[in-house]
Amino acid sequence: MEQPEQNIATGLQQPEPAAQTQAPPVAEPQAPAAPQPQMMPSDSGDLVFDVEKVSCYYSAFRAVTDVSLSIHENEITAFIGPSGCGKTTVLRTLNRMNDLVPGARVEGNIRYRGASLYGKDVSPIAVRRRIGMVFQKPNPFPKSIYDNVAYGPRINGERNKRKLDEIVEHSLRQAALWDEVKDRLNKSGLGLSGGQAQRLCIARTLAVEPDVVLMDEPCSALDPIATGRIEDLMREIKSRYTIVIVTHNMQQATRVSDRTAFYSVLRNEESDTRTGVLVEYGRTQQIFEDPHDERTKAYVTGRMG
């Protein structure tokens, strides 16, 4: 990855330079050439992520190839596409969650607000404080509702009880959960319904005041009513956060997102491997009503799954 220029990754660097363990180089498998996606003009808010020619590997396997896109401030960007096309893999590169997977590596360049996200002096922990993630399955900690939300601020050094009370209430209000749980904050977060548990996880993410919220299919395990509440929540908080969501629900993408990226799969018949590729990226209305690529059109109209 390209190294950061001086003084552009304020708050992301390691406290002291540290040696970084690099995976040994591996021979790259031959994959079909990736077609170039339709790119977006910069006609909106500040640029948050600038992703340039990014490929993702798990050991020798190339999972995603040559992804380039830009993500803008205070917008919801949706990643859609069939299973195995690399949507979640790309999402996880945006806060370096793939660093935790043995053998995973990223080639290309990802810049976050001008800073190289994978620079040698950038702390993955600091990255994840600024760029939070909500996972597919609600995963409350086996703690009280209060302690779930206060966990991040406490890890970051907050010990003032009054301040923690304010953070917990504010975060639960942002997640549209306060009125439902304010009288049972000392009860276990594991006792909440699926939709409530997912909103608790969102509140826990917001409690550390991130800049970006990544959501990996946050409604896949929820009923329609709970899904609607999460979607309302996303629309409400996007004025304060930048949101990137992976979803298999195309109707959800049309309801909540400002921009949509459609991914598909390149198949190598000789090696029987599948590599994810970004086919088209644009305003959500354009992607669903006037797609520029036939593969996008086939997917959004239901002719291709």
mmCIF file of C-alpha atoms in Angstrom:
data_model
loop_
_atom_site.group_PDB
_atom_site.id
_atom_site.type_symbol
_atom_site.label_atom_id
_atom_site.label_comp_id
_atom_site.label_asym_id
_atom_site.label_seq_id
_atom_site.Cartn_x
_atom_site.Cartn_y
_atom_site.Cartn_z
ATOM 1 C CA MET A 1 0.000 0.000 0.000
ATOM 2 C CA GLU A 2 1.087 3.596 -0.562
ATOM 3 C CA GLN A 3 2.634 5.207 2.522
ATOM 4 C CA PRO A 4 1.072 8.307 4.100
ATOM 5 C CA GLU A 5 2.499 11.763 3.631
ATOM 6 C CA GLN A 6 3.602 13.522 6.798
ATOM 7 C CA ASN A 7 0.974 14.960 9.146
ATOM 8 C CA ILE A 8 -2.075 13.798 7.176
ATOM 9 C CA ALA A 9 -3.199 10.897 9.368
ATOM 10 C CA THR A 10 -3.547 12.806 12.628
ATOM 11 C CA GLY A 11 -4.869 10.473 15.292
ATOM 12 C CA LEU A 12 -4.333 7.332 13.219
ATOM 13 C CA GLN A 13 -0.594 6.810 13.718
ATOM 14 C CA GLN A 14 0.888 4.403 16.201
ATOM 15 C CA PRO A 15 2.177 6.179 19.334
ATOM 16 C CA GLU A 16 5.665 4.965 18.382
ATOM 17 C CA PRO A 17 6.895 3.463 15.116
ATOM 18 C CA ALA A 18 6.592 -0.284 15.257
ATOM 19 C CA ALA A 19 7.740 -3.040 12.977
ATOM 20 C CA GLN A 20 4.923 -4.423 10.897
ATOM 21 C CA THR A 21 4.724 -8.083 10.122
ATOM 22 C CA GLN A 22 4.210 -8.628 6.434
ATOM 23 C CA ALA A 23 2.802 -11.795 4.962
ATOM 24 C CA PRO A 24 5.302 -13.480 2.630
ATOM 25 C CA PRO A 25 4.730 -12.704 -1.015
ATOM 26 C CA VAL A 26 2.761 -15.293 -2.906
ATOM 27 C CA ALA A 27 2.335 -15.949 -6.569
ATOM 28 C CA GLU A 28 -0.764 -14.254 -7.877
ATOM 29 C CA PRO A 29 -3.334 -16.491 -9.513
ATOM 30 C CA GLN A 30 -4.316 -15.529 -13.008
ATOM 31 C CA ALA A 31 -7.791 -14.013 -13.070
ATOM 32 C CA PRO A 32 -9.853 -12.762 -15.981
ATOM 33 C CA ALA A 33 -9.334 -9.101 -16.775
ATOM 34 C CA ALA A 34 -11.797 -6.960 -14.863
ATOM 35 C CA PRO A 35 -13.990 -4.561 -16.840
ATOM 36 C CA GLN A 36 -13.856 -0.948 -15.737
ATOM 37 C CA PRO A 37 -16.892 0.158 -13.698
ATOM 38 C CA GLN A 38 -18.869 3.293 -14.405
ATOM 39 C CA MET A 39 -17.350 5.878 -12.059
ATOM 40 C CA MET A 40 -19.020 8.666 -10.116
ATOM 41 C CA PRO A 41 -18.424 12.393 -10.482
ATOM 42 C CA SER A 42 -17.464 14.218 -7.285
ATOM 43 C CA ASP A 43 -20.664 16.224 -7.040
ATOM 44 C CA SER A 44 -21.397 15.926 -3.351
ATOM 45 C CA GLY A 45 -19.935 16.391 0.136
ATOM 46 C CA ASP A 46 -16.361 15.995 1.289
ATOM 47 C CA LEU A 47 -14.531 12.885 0.169
ATOM 48 C CA VAL A 48 -14.261 10.380 3.026
ATOM 49 C CA PHE A 49 -12.820 7.328 1.246
ATOM 50 C CA ASP A 50 -10.928 7.261 -2.033
ATOM 51 C CA VAL A 51 -10.481 3.639 -3.084
ATOM 52 C CA GLU A 52 -8.111 3.152 -6.009
ATOM 53 C CA LYS A 53 -7.412 -0.135 -7.813
ATOM 54 C CA VAL A 54 -7.837 -2.245 -4.684
ATOM 55 C CA SER A 55 -7.522 -6.025 -4.809
ATOM 56 C CA CYS A 56 -8.054 -8.289 -1.792
ATOM 57 C CA TYR A 57 -6.355 -11.625 -1.225
ATOM 58 C CA TYR A 58 -6.719 -14.504 1.173
ATOM 59 C CA SER A 59 -3.290 -16.131 0.875
ATOM 60 C CA ALA A 60 -2.949 -16.885 -2.862
ATOM 61 C CA PHE A 61 -6.679 -16.506 -3.604
ATOM 62 C CA ARG A 62 -7.716 -13.189 -5.116
ATOM 63 C CA ALA A 63 -11.190 -12.546 -3.666
ATOM 64 C CA VAL A 64 -11.743 -9.091 -5.188
ATOM 65 C CA THR A 65 -9.929 -7.345 -8.013
ATOM 66 C CA ASP A 66 -9.331 -3.759 -9.103
ATOM 67 C CA VAL A 67 -12.012 -1.870 -7.138
ATOM 68 C CA SER A 68 -12.073 1.927 -7.470
ATOM 69 C CA LEU A 69 -14.745 4.159 -5.947
ATOM 70 C CA SER A 70 -15.234 7.257 -3.809
ATOM 71 C CA ILE A 71 -17.442 7.562 -0.719
ATOM 72 C CA HIS A 72 -18.743 10.938 0.388
ATOM 73 C CA GLU A 73 -19.551 12.523 3.719
ATOM 74 C CA ASN A 74 -23.058 12.285 5.230
ATOM 75 C CA GLU A 75 -24.280 9.871 2.602
ATOM 76 C CA ILE A 76 -25.408 6.257 2.711
ATOM 77 C CA THR A 77 -23.574 4.086 0.208
ATOM 78 C CA ALA A 78 -24.967 0.599 -0.470
ATOM 79 C CA PHE A 79 -22.963 -2.384 -1.739
ATOM 80 C CA ILE A 80 -25.181 -4.885 -3.573
ATOM 81 C CA GLY A 81 -24.546 -8.013 -5.607
ATOM 82 C CA PRO A 82 -24.801 -11.817 -5.551
ATOM 83 C CA SER A 83 -23.250 -13.955 -2.833
ATOM 84 C CA GLY A 84 -19.501 -14.344 -3.156
ATOM 85 C CA CYS A 85 -18.928 -11.117 -5.083
ATOM 86 C CA GLY A 86 -16.751 -9.511 -2.413
ATOM 87 C CA LYS A 87 -19.112 -6.900 -0.949
ATOM 88 C CA THR A 88 -18.232 -7.689 2.654
ATOM 89 C CA THR A 89 -14.548 -8.134 1.851
ATOM 90 C CA VAL A 90 -14.389 -4.611 0.423
ATOM 91 C CA LEU A 91 -16.410 -3.245 3.351
ATOM 92 C CA ARG A 92 -13.954 -4.774 5.825
ATOM 93 C CA THR A 93 -10.988 -3.129 4.081
ATOM 94 C CA LEU A 94 -12.437 0.265 5.035
ATOM 95 C CA ASN A 95 -11.637 -0.245 8.730
ATOM 96 C CA ARG A 96 -8.940 -2.890 8.370
ATOM 97 C CA MET A 97 -11.017 -5.724 9.815
ATOM 98 C CA ASN A 98 -9.416 -8.030 7.258
ATOM 99 C CA ASP A 99 -6.130 -7.531 9.124
ATOM 100 C CA LEU A 100 -7.510 -9.999 11.663
ATOM 101 C CA VAL A 101 -7.842 -12.772 9.052
ATOM 102 C CA PRO A 102 -4.682 -14.895 8.673
ATOM 103 C CA GLY A 103 -3.259 -14.596 5.161
ATOM 104 C CA ALA A 104 -5.418 -11.613 4.182
ATOM 105 C CA ARG A 105 -3.740 -8.742 2.375
ATOM 106 C CA VAL A 106 -4.766 -5.702 0.350
ATOM 107 C CA GLU A 107 -3.149 -4.264 -2.746
ATOM 108 C CA GLY A 108 -3.891 -0.838 -4.145
ATOM 109 C CA ASN A 109 -4.599 2.350 -2.254
ATOM 110 C CA ILE A 110 -7.335 3.368 0.196
ATOM 111 C CA ARG A 111 -7.248 6.927 1.453
ATOM 112 C CA TYR A 112 -9.389 8.040 4.374
ATOM 113 C CA ARG A 113 -9.805 11.817 4.464
ATOM 114 C CA GLY A 114 -6.534 12.110 2.577
ATOM 115 C CA ALA A 115 -4.542 9.678 4.728
ATOM 116 C CA SER A 116 -3.306 6.323 3.472
ATOM 117 C CA LEU A 117 -5.355 3.891 5.562
ATOM 118 C CA TYR A 118 -2.717 1.163 5.298
ATOM 119 C CA GLY A 119 0.350 3.331 5.961
ATOM 120 C CA LYS A 120 3.036 1.678 8.088
ATOM 121 C CA ASP A 121 2.552 4.182 10.931
ATOM 122 C CA VAL A 122 -1.251 3.949 11.001
ATOM 123 C CA SER A 123 -2.765 2.121 13.975
ATOM 124 C CA PRO A 124 -5.566 -0.321 13.039
ATOM 125 C CA ILE A 125 -7.055 0.232 16.502
ATOM 126 C CA ALA A 126 -7.225 3.983 15.943
ATOM 127 C CA VAL A 127 -8.775 3.327 12.518
ATOM 128 C CA ARG A 128 -11.536 1.209 14.070
ATOM 129 C CA ARG A 129 -12.292 3.901 16.644
ATOM 130 C CA ARG A 130 -13.046 6.331 13.838
ATOM 131 C CA ILE A 131 -14.625 3.802 11.499
ATOM 132 C CA GLY A 132 -17.051 1.586 13.443
ATOM 133 C CA MET A 133 -18.798 -1.567 12.274
ATOM 134 C CA VAL A 134 -22.183 -3.157 12.909
ATOM 135 C CA PHE A 135 -22.247 -6.848 12.030
ATOM 136 C CA GLN A 136 -24.831 -9.041 10.354
ATOM 137 C CA LYS A 137 -25.897 -10.834 13.518
ATOM 138 C CA PRO A 138 -26.613 -8.741 16.630
ATOM 139 C CA ASN A 139 -23.809 -9.394 19.089
ATOM 140 C CA PRO A 140 -24.488 -7.711 22.452
ATOM 141 C CA PHE A 141 -21.871 -8.361 25.095
ATOM 142 C CA PRO A 142 -22.969 -10.508 28.069
ATOM 143 C CA LYS A 143 -23.263 -7.341 30.118
ATOM 144 C CA SER A 144 -25.985 -4.921 31.099
ATOM 145 C CA ILE A 145 -27.493 -2.607 28.492
ATOM 146 C CA TYR A 146 -25.695 0.272 30.202
ATOM 147 C CA ASP A 147 -22.330 -1.494 30.214
ATOM 148 C CA ASN A 148 -22.704 -2.487 26.562
ATOM 149 C CA VAL A 149 -22.940 1.156 25.531
ATOM 150 C CA ALA A 150 -20.373 2.422 28.057
ATOM 151 C CA TYR A 151 -17.826 -0.240 27.083
ATOM 152 C CA GLY A 152 -16.093 1.737 24.326
ATOM 153 C CA PRO A 153 -15.847 5.044 26.202
ATOM 154 C CA ARG A 154 -14.437 3.203 29.227
ATOM 155 C CA ILE A 155 -11.828 1.474 27.045
ATOM 156 C CA ASN A 156 -10.917 4.924 25.735
ATOM 157 C CA GLY A 157 -10.336 6.145 29.292
ATOM 158 C CA GLU A 158 -13.631 7.744 30.309
ATOM 159 C CA ARG A 159 -14.236 7.162 34.033
ATOM 160 C CA ASN A 160 -16.552 10.023 35.003
ATOM 161 C CA LYS A 161 -19.932 8.474 35.932
ATOM 162 C CA ARG A 162 -21.929 11.567 35.006
ATOM 163 C CA LYS A 163 -20.218 11.747 31.611
ATOM 164 C CA LEU A 164 -20.797 8.027 31.011
ATOM 165 C CA ASP A 165 -24.483 8.471 31.900
ATOM 166 C CA GLU A 166 -24.736 11.234 29.302
ATOM 167 C CA ILE A 167 -22.971 9.153 26.650
ATOM 168 C CA VAL A 168 -25.189 6.132 27.280
ATOM 169 C CA GLU A 169 -28.414 8.138 27.100
ATOM 170 C CA HIS A 170 -27.312 10.110 24.027
ATOM 171 C CA SER A 171 -26.182 6.975 22.184
ATOM 172 C CA LEU A 172 -29.375 5.066 22.980
ATOM 173 C CA ARG A 173 -31.447 8.045 21.851
ATOM 174 C CA GLN A 174 -29.502 8.205 18.583
ATOM 175 C CA ALA A 175 -30.224 4.503 18.116
ATOM 176 C CA ALA A 176 -33.953 5.080 18.837
ATOM 177 C CA LEU A 177 -33.765 2.671 21.783
ATOM 178 C CA TRP A 178 -33.764 4.903 24.870
ATOM 179 C CA ASP A 179 -37.520 4.977 25.447
ATOM 180 C CA GLU A 180 -37.689 1.171 25.269
ATOM 181 C CA VAL A 181 -34.868 0.437 27.722
ATOM 182 C CA LYS A 182 -34.436 3.491 29.980
ATOM 183 C CA ASP A 183 -36.096 1.700 32.915
ATOM 184 C CA ARG A 184 -33.984 -1.458 32.608
ATOM 185 C CA LEU A 185 -30.464 -0.268 31.840
ATOM 186 C CA ASN A 186 -29.064 -2.706 34.389
ATOM 187 C CA LYS A 187 -30.699 -5.697 32.688
ATOM 188 C CA SER A 188 -28.670 -7.922 30.382
ATOM 189 C CA GLY A 189 -28.372 -6.863 26.759
ATOM 190 C CA LEU A 190 -28.809 -10.532 25.860
ATOM 191 C CA GLY A 191 -32.476 -10.299 26.888
ATOM 192 C CA LEU A 192 -33.419 -7.874 24.112
ATOM 193 C CA SER A 193 -35.316 -8.822 20.968
ATOM 194 C CA GLY A 194 -33.383 -9.150 17.713
ATOM 195 C CA GLY A 195 -34.248 -5.666 16.511
ATOM 196 C CA GLN A 196 -33.544 -4.108 19.898
ATOM 197 C CA ALA A 197 -30.251 -5.994 20.163
ATOM 198 C CA GLN A 198 -29.152 -4.673 16.775
ATOM 199 C CA ARG A 199 -30.034 -1.116 17.787
ATOM 200 C CA LEU A 200 -28.068 -1.674 20.997
ATOM 201 C CA CYS A 201 -25.073 -2.659 18.876
ATOM 202 C CA ILE A 202 -25.543 0.511 16.825
ATOM 203 C CA ALA A 203 -25.695 2.549 20.048
ATOM 204 C CA ARG A 204 -22.501 0.849 21.231
ATOM 205 C CA THR A 205 -20.825 1.824 17.959
ATOM 206 C CA LEU A 206 -22.021 5.437 18.165
ATOM 207 C CA ALA A 207 -20.892 5.792 21.793
ATOM 208 C CA VAL A 208 -17.252 6.248 20.733
ATOM 209 C CA GLU A 209 -18.281 9.011 18.310
ATOM 210 C CA PRO A 210 -17.017 7.463 15.064
ATOM 211 C CA ASP A 211 -16.767 9.364 11.809
ATOM 212 C CA VAL A 212 -18.015 6.442 9.699
ATOM 213 C CA VAL A 213 -20.390 3.547 10.427
ATOM 214 C CA LEU A 214 -20.020 0.363 8.362
ATOM 215 C CA MET A 215 -22.999 -2.019 8.379
ATOM 216 C CA ASP A 216 -22.698 -5.591 7.122
ATOM 217 C CA GLU A 217 -26.255 -6.750 6.313
ATOM 218 C CA PRO A 218 -27.581 -5.329 9.602
ATOM 219 C CA CYS A 219 -31.191 -6.316 8.895
ATOM 220 C CA SER A 220 -30.738 -9.811 7.450
ATOM 221 C CA ALA A 221 -31.854 -11.525 10.671
ATOM 222 C CA LEU A 222 -34.673 -9.085 11.480
ATOM 223 C CA ASP A 223 -38.404 -9.036 10.776
ATOM 224 C CA PRO A 224 -39.922 -6.283 8.564
ATOM 225 C CA ILE A 225 -40.923 -4.075 11.498
ATOM 226 C CA ALA A 226 -37.454 -4.203 13.060
ATOM 227 C CA THR A 227 -35.916 -3.686 9.614
ATOM 228 C CA GLY A 228 -38.015 -0.561 9.137
ATOM 229 C CA ARG A 229 -36.784 0.848 12.433
ATOM 230 C CA ILE A 230 -33.147 0.265 11.480
ATOM 231 C CA GLU A 231 -33.734 1.935 8.112
ATOM 232 C CA ASP A 232 -35.412 4.926 9.784
ATOM 233 C CA LEU A 233 -32.427 5.106 12.119
ATOM 234 C CA MET A 234 -29.950 5.127 9.218
ATOM 235 C CA ARG A 235 -31.776 7.997 7.544
ATOM 236 C CA GLU A 236 -31.864 9.885 10.851
ATOM 237 C CA ILE A 237 -28.159 9.577 11.702
ATOM 238 C CA LYS A 238 -26.668 10.110 8.240
ATOM 239 C CA SER A 239 -26.642 13.867 8.895
ATOM 240 C CA ARG A 240 -23.981 13.155 11.530
ATOM 241 C CA TYR A 241 -22.219 10.092 10.136
ATOM 242 C CA THR A 242 -21.127 8.599 6.838
ATOM 243 C CA ILE A 243 -22.671 5.140 6.388
ATOM 244 C CA VAL A 244 -21.664 2.237 4.141
ATOM 245 C CA ILE A 245 -24.015 -0.747 4.105
ATOM 246 C CA VAL A 246 -23.827 -4.207 2.541
ATOM 247 C CA THR A 247 -27.274 -5.538 1.699
ATOM 248 C CA HIS A 248 -28.841 -8.370 -0.290
ATOM 249 C CA ASN A 249 -32.156 -6.507 -0.141
ATOM 250 C CA MET A 250 -32.341 -4.352 -3.262
ATOM 251 C CA GLN A 251 -35.509 -2.652 -2.015
ATOM 252 C CA GLN A 252 -33.595 -1.621 1.081
ATOM 253 C CA ALA A 253 -30.849 -0.115 -1.065
ATOM 254 C CA THR A 254 -33.411 1.949 -2.982
ATOM 255 C CA ARG A 255 -35.077 3.097 0.243
ATOM 256 C CA VAL A 256 -32.057 4.250 2.222
ATOM 257 C CA SER A 257 -28.980 4.797 0.038
ATOM 258 C CA ASP A 258 -27.735 7.819 -1.873
ATOM 259 C CA ARG A 259 -25.286 5.819 -3.982
ATOM 260 C CA THR A 260 -25.079 2.150 -4.879
ATOM 261 C CA ALA A 261 -22.158 -0.022 -5.938
ATOM 262 C CA PHE A 262 -23.031 -3.212 -7.802
ATOM 263 C CA TYR A 263 -20.537 -6.063 -7.549
ATOM 264 C CA SER A 264 -20.516 -9.245 -9.565
ATOM 265 C CA VAL A 265 -18.306 -12.302 -10.048
ATOM 266 C CA LEU A 266 -15.678 -13.170 -12.629
ATOM 267 C CA ARG A 267 -15.394 -16.927 -13.072
ATOM 268 C CA ASN A 268 -12.161 -18.605 -14.096
ATOM 269 C CA GLU A 269 -13.274 -21.874 -15.645
ATOM 270 C CA GLU A 270 -9.764 -23.348 -15.703
ATOM 271 C CA SER A 271 -9.107 -22.935 -11.976
ATOM 272 C CA ASP A 272 -12.792 -22.994 -10.949
ATOM 273 C CA THR A 273 -12.357 -19.799 -8.922
ATOM 274 C CA ARG A 274 -14.582 -16.754 -8.487
ATOM 275 C CA THR A 275 -13.250 -13.235 -8.144
ATOM 276 C CA GLY A 276 -15.394 -10.280 -7.092
ATOM 277 C CA VAL A 277 -15.451 -7.198 -9.300
ATOM 278 C CA LEU A 278 -17.097 -3.787 -9.087
ATOM 279 C CA VAL A 279 -19.294 -3.514 -12.160
ATOM 280 C CA GLU A 280 -21.000 -0.153 -11.716
ATOM 281 C CA TYR A 281 -21.204 2.660 -9.173
ATOM 282 C CA GLY A 282 -23.569 5.589 -9.286
ATOM 283 C CA ARG A 283 -26.450 7.446 -7.756
ATOM 284 C CA THR A 284 -28.951 4.903 -6.478
ATOM 285 C CA GLN A 285 -31.753 6.178 -8.694
ATOM 286 C CA GLN A 286 -29.534 5.863 -11.764
ATOM 287 C CA ILE A 287 -28.334 2.363 -10.859
ATOM 288 C CA PHE A 288 -31.890 1.059 -10.490
ATOM 289 C CA GLU A 289 -33.645 3.067 -13.191
ATOM 290 C CA ASP A 290 -30.970 3.622 -15.854
ATOM 291 C CA PRO A 291 -28.039 1.221 -15.328
ATOM 292 C CA HIS A 292 -25.184 1.615 -17.790
ATOM 293 C CA ASP A 293 -24.019 -2.012 -17.718
ATOM 294 C CA GLU A 294 -26.151 -4.940 -18.878
ATOM 295 C CA ARG A 295 -25.055 -7.016 -15.891
ATOM 296 C CA THR A 296 -26.344 -4.352 -13.531
ATOM 297 C CA LYS A 297 -29.611 -4.218 -15.414
ATOM 298 C CA ALA A 298 -29.984 -7.994 -15.269
ATOM 299 C CA TYR A 299 -29.384 -8.020 -11.519
ATOM 300 C CA VAL A 300 -31.616 -5.130 -10.483
ATOM 301 C CA THR A 301 -34.471 -6.400 -12.661
ATOM 302 C CA GLY A 302 -34.220 -9.912 -11.205
ATOM 303 C CA ARG A 303 -32.976 -11.637 -14.342
ATOM 304 C CA MET A 304 -29.691 -12.545 -12.656
ATOM 305 C CA GLY A 305 -29.295 -13.634 -9.029
#
